[in-house]
mmCIF file of C-alpha atoms in Angstrom:
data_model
loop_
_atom_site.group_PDB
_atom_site.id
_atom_site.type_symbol
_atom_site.label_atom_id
_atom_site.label_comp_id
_atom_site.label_asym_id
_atom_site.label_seq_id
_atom_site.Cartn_x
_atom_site.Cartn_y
_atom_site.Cartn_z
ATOM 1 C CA UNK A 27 -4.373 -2.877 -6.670
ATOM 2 C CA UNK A 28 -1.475 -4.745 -5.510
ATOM 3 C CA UNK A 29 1.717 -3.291 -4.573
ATOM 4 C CA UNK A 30 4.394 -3.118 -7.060
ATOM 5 C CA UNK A 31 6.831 -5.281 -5.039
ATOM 6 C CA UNK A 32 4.339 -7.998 -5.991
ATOM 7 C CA UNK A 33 4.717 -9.093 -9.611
ATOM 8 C CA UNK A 34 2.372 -11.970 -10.742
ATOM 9 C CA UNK A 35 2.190 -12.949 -6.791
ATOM 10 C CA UNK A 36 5.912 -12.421 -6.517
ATOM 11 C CA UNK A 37 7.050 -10.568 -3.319
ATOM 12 C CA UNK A 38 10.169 -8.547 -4.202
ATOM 13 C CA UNK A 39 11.370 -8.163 -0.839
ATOM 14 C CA UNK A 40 10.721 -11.146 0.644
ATOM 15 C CA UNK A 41 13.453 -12.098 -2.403
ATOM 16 C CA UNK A 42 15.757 -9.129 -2.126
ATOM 17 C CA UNK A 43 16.161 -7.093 1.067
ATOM 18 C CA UNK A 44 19.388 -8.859 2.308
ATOM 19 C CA UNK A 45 17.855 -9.365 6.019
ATOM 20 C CA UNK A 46 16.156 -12.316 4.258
ATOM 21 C CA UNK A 47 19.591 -13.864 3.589
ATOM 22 C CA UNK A 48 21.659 -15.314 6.207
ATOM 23 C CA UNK A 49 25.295 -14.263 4.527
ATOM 24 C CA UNK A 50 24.591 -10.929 4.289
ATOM 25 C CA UNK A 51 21.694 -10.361 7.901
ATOM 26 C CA UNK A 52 24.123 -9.002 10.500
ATOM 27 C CA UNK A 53 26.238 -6.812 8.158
ATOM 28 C CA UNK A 54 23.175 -4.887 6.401
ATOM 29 C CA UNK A 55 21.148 -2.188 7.781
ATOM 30 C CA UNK A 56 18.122 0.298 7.126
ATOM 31 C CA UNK A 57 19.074 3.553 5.613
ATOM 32 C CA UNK A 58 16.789 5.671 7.571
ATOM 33 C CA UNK A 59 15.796 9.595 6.035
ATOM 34 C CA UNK A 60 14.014 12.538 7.071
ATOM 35 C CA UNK A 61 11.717 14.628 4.777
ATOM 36 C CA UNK A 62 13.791 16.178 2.311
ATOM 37 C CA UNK A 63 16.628 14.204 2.650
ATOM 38 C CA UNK A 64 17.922 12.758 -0.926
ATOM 39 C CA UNK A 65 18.940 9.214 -1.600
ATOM 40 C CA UNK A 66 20.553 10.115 -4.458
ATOM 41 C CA UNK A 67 21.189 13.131 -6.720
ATOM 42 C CA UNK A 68 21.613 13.305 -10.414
ATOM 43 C CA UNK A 69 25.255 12.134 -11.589
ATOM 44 C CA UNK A 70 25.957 10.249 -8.157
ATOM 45 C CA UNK A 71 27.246 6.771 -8.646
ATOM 46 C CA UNK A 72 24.377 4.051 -9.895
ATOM 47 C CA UNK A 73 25.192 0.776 -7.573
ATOM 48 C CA UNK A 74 22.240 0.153 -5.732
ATOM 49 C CA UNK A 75 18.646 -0.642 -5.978
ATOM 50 C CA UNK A 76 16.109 0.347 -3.094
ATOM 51 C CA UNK A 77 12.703 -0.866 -1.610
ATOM 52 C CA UNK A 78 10.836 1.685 0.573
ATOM 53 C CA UNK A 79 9.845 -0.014 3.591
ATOM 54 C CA UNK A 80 8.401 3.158 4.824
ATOM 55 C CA UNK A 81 7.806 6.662 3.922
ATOM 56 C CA UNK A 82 7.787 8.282 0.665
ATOM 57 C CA UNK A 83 10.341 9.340 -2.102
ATOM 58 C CA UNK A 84 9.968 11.215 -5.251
ATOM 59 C CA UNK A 85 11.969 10.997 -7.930
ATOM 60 C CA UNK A 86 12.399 13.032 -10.733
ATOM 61 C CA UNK A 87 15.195 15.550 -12.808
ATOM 62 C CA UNK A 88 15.926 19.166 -13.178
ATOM 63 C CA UNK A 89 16.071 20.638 -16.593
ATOM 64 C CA UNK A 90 18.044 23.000 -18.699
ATOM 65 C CA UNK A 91 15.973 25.776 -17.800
ATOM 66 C CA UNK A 92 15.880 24.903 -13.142
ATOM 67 C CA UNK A 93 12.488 23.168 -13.459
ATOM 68 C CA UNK A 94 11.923 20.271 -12.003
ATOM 69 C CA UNK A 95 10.215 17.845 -13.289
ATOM 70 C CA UNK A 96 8.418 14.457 -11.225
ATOM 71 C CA UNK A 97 8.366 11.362 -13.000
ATOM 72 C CA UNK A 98 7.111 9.193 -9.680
ATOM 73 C CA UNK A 99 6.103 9.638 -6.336
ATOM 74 C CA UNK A 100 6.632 6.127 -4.252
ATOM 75 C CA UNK A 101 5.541 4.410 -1.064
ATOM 76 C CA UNK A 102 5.662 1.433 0.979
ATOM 77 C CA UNK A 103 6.477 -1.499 -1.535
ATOM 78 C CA UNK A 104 7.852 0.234 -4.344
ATOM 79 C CA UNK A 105 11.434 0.162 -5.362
ATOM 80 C CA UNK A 106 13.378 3.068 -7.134
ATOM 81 C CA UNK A 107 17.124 2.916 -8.983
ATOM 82 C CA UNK A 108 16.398 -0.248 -10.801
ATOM 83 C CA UNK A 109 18.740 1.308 -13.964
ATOM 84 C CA UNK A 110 21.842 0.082 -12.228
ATOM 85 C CA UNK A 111 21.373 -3.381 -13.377
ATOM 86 C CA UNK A 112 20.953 -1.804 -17.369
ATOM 87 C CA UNK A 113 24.471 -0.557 -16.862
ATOM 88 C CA UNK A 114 23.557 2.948 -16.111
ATOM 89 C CA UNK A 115 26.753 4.153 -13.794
ATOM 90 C CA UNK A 116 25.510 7.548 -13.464
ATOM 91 C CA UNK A 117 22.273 8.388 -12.170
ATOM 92 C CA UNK A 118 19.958 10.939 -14.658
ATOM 93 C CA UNK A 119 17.630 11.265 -11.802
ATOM 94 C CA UNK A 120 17.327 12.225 -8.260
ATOM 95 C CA UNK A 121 15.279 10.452 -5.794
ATOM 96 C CA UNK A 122 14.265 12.453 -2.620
ATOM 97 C CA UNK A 123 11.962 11.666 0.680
ATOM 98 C CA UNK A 124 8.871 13.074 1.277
ATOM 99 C CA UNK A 125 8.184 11.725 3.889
ATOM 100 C CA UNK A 126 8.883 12.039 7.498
ATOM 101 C CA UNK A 127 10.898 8.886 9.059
ATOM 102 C CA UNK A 128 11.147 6.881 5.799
ATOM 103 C CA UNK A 129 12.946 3.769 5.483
ATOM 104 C CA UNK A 130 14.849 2.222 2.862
ATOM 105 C CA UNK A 131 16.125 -1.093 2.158
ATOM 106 C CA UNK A 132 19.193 -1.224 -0.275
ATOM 107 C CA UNK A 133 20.431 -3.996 -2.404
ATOM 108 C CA UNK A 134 23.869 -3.672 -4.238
ATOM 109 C CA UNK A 135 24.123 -3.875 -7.906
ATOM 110 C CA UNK A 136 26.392 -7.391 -7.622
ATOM 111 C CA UNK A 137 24.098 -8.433 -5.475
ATOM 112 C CA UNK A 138 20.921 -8.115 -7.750
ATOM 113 C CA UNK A 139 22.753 -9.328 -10.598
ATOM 114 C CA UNK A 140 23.272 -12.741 -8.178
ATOM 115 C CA UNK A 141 20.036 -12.922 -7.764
ATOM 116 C CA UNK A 142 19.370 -12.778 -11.766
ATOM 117 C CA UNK A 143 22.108 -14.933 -13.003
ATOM 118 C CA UNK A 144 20.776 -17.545 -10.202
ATOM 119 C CA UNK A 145 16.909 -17.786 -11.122
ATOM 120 C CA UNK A 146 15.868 -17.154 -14.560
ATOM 121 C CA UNK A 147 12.284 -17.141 -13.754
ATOM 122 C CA UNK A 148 12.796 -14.226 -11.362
ATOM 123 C CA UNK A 149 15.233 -12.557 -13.999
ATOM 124 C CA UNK A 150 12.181 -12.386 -16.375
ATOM 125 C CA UNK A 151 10.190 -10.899 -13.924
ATOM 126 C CA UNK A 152 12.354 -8.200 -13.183
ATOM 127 C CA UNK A 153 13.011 -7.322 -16.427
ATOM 128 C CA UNK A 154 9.310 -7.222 -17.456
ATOM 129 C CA UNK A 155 8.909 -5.124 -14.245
ATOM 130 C CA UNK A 156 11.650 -2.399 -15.563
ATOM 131 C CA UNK A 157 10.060 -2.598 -18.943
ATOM 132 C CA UNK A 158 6.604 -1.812 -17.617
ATOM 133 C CA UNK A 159 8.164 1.168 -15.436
ATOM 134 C CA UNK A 160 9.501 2.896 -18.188
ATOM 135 C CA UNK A 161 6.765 2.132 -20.429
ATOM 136 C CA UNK A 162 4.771 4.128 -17.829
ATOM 137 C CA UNK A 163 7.391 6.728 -17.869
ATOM 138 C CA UNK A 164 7.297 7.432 -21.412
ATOM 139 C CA UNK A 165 3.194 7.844 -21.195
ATOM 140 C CA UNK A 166 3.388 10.230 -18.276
ATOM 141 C CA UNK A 167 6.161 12.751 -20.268
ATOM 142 C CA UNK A 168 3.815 12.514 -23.184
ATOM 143 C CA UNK A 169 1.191 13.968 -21.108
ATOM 144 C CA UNK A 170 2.900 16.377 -19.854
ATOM 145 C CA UNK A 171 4.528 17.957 -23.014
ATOM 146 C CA UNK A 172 1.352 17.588 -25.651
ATOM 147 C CA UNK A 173 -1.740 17.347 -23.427
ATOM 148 C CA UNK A 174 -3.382 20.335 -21.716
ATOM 149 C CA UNK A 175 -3.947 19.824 -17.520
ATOM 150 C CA UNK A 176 -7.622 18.808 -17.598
ATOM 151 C CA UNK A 177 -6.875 15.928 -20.122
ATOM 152 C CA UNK A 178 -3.493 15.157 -17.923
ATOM 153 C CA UNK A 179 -5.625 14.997 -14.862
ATOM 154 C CA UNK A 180 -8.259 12.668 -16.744
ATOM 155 C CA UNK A 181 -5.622 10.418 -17.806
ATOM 156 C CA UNK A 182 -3.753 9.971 -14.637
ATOM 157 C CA UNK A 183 -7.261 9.076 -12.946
ATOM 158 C CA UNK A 184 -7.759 6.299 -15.650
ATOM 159 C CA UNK A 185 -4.105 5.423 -14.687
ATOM 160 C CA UNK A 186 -4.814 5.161 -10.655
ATOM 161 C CA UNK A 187 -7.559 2.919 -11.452
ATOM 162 C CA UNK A 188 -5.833 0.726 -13.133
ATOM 163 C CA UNK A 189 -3.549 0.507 -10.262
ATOM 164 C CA UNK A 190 -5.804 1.126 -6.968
ATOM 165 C CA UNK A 191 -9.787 0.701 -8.534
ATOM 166 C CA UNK A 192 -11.887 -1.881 -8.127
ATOM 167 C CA UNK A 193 -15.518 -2.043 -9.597
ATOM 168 C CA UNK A 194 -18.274 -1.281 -7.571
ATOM 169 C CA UNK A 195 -20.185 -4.056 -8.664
ATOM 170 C CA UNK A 196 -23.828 -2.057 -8.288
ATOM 171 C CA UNK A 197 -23.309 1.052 -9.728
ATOM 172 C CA UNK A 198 -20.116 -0.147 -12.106
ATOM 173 C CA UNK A 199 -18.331 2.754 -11.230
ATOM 174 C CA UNK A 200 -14.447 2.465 -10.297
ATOM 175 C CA UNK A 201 -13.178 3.452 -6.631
ATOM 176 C CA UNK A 202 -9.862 4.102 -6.398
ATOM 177 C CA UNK A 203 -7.939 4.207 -2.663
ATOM 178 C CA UNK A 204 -6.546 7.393 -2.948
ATOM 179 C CA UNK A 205 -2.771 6.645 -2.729
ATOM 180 C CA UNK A 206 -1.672 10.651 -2.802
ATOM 181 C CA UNK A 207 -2.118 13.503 -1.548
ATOM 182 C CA UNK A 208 -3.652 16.576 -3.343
ATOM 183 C CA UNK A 209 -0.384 17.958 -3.616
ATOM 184 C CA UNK A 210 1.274 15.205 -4.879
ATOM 185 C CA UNK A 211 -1.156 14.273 -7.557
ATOM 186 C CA UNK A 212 -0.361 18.497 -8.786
ATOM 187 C CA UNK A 213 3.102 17.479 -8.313
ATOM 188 C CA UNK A 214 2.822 14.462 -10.842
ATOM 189 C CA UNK A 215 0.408 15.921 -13.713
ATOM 190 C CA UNK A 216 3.066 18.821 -13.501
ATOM 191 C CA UNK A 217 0.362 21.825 -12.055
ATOM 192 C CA UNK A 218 -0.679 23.716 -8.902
ATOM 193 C CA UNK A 219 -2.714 22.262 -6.532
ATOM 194 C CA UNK A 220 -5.350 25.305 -6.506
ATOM 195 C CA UNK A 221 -5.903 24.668 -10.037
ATOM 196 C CA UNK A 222 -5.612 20.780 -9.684
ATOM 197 C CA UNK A 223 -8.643 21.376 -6.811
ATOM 198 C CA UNK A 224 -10.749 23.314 -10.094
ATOM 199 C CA UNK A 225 -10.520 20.871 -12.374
ATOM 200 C CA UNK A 226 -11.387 17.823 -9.740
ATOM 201 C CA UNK A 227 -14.863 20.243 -8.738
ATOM 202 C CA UNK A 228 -15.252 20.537 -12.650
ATOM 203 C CA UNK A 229 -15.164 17.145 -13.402
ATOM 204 C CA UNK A 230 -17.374 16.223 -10.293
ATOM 205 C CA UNK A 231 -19.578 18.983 -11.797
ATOM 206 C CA UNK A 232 -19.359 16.804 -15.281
ATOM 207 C CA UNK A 233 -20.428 13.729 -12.958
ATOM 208 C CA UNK A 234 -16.959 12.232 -14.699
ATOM 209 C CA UNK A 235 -16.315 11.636 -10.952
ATOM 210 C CA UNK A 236 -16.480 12.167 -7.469
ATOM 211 C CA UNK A 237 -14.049 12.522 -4.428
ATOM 212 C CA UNK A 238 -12.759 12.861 -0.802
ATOM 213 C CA UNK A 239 -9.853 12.620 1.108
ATOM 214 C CA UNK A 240 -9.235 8.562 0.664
ATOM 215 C CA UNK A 241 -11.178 7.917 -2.744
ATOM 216 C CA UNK A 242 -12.015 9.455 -6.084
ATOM 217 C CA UNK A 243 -15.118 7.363 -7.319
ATOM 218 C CA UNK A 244 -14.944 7.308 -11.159
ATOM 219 C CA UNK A 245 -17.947 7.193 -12.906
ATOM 220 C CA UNK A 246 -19.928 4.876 -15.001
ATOM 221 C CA UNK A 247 -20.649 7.269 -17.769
ATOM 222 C CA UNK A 248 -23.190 4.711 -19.217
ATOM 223 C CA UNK A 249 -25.239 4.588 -16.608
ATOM 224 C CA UNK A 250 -25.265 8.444 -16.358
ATOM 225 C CA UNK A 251 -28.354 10.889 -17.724
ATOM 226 C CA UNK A 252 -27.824 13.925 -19.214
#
């Protein structure tokens, strides 16, 4: 359930937004965005990394054909443009707010790679971090190309409670704190929220789960009678 800033108790910002260090405090500043506004688009220069300290931004690509595709939506605690310390120079993503009065904490390539060359344990951490990230990546274009919505929609579920569930130690079922919108969670298993609202009312219908506005209660199927 934790925030992703916190890796095995470690607080990323605490560590990197530059207000925490006393060199760099009265030269650095917010960037501050409205909703729609993009950090970055695809092909602009890769030499920062960010930390939402507010808001939301998506990020995602356009294809061949004008679609465009959403690889992440991300909050409060989450950072985005971590590729510029693998020696990407050119972003192959853009990352845009969704989120009225969202605010972003940067952190310059040189400065990050500081940071790594200074503490290997952190280093480690990082990296691990990236690797997990695009791990996750990888599973959520799978979905999307070979799996039909209903078993995209299932999967991302499992996903959220992984990240947001805890047990409800009665019942056994998992309740997740719903961390998107309706909209956002179409956005993400790449459908339309109508349709995204069937499949939730089928699957409540299944007793695979319940839901409301802040939690979808997944069920313990081996407690459940047919």
């Amino acid at each position: 359930m934790n925030s992703i800033w916190f890796l095995d108790d470690l607080n990323l910002f605490t560590i990197l937004c530059p207000h925490q260090f006393k060199n760099y405090k009265n030269a650095h500043e917010f960037y501050h965005y409205k909703k729609n506004d993009f950090v970055y688009f695809e092909e602009d220069n890769a030499d920062k990394i960010f930390l939402i300290t507010s808001g939301k931004v998506k990020i995602g690509y356009v294809t061949d054909d004008g679609d465009e595709i959403i690889t992440a939506i991300l909050s409060k605690g989450e950072i985005f443009g971590e590729k510029a310390i693998l020696g990407e120079e050119k972003r192959n993503e853009f990352a845009q707010v969704i989120d009225g009065e969202t605010s972003i904490c940067p952190i310059t390539s040189e400065m990050m790679m500081e940071l790594l060359r200074e503490n290997k344990e952190f280093s480690v951490k990082i990296y691990k971090f990236i690797g997990f990230r695009f791990k996750k990546l990888e599973r959520r274009l799978q979905l999307l190309l070979f799996k039909d919505t209903k078993t995209r929609l299932k999967e991302f579920i499992k996903e959220l409670s992984e990240d947001f569930g805890y047990k409800n130690v009665i019942t056994g079922d998992m309740i997740i704190r719903q961390p998107y919108t309706q909209k956002e969670m179409a956005t993400l298993i790449g459908t339309s929220r109508p349709t995204l609202n069937i499949l939730l009312n089928e699957l409540k219908e299944e007793h695979y789960l319940d839901f409301n506005r802040k939690e979808i209660i997944l069920k313990n199927n081996n407690k459940l009678v047919n």
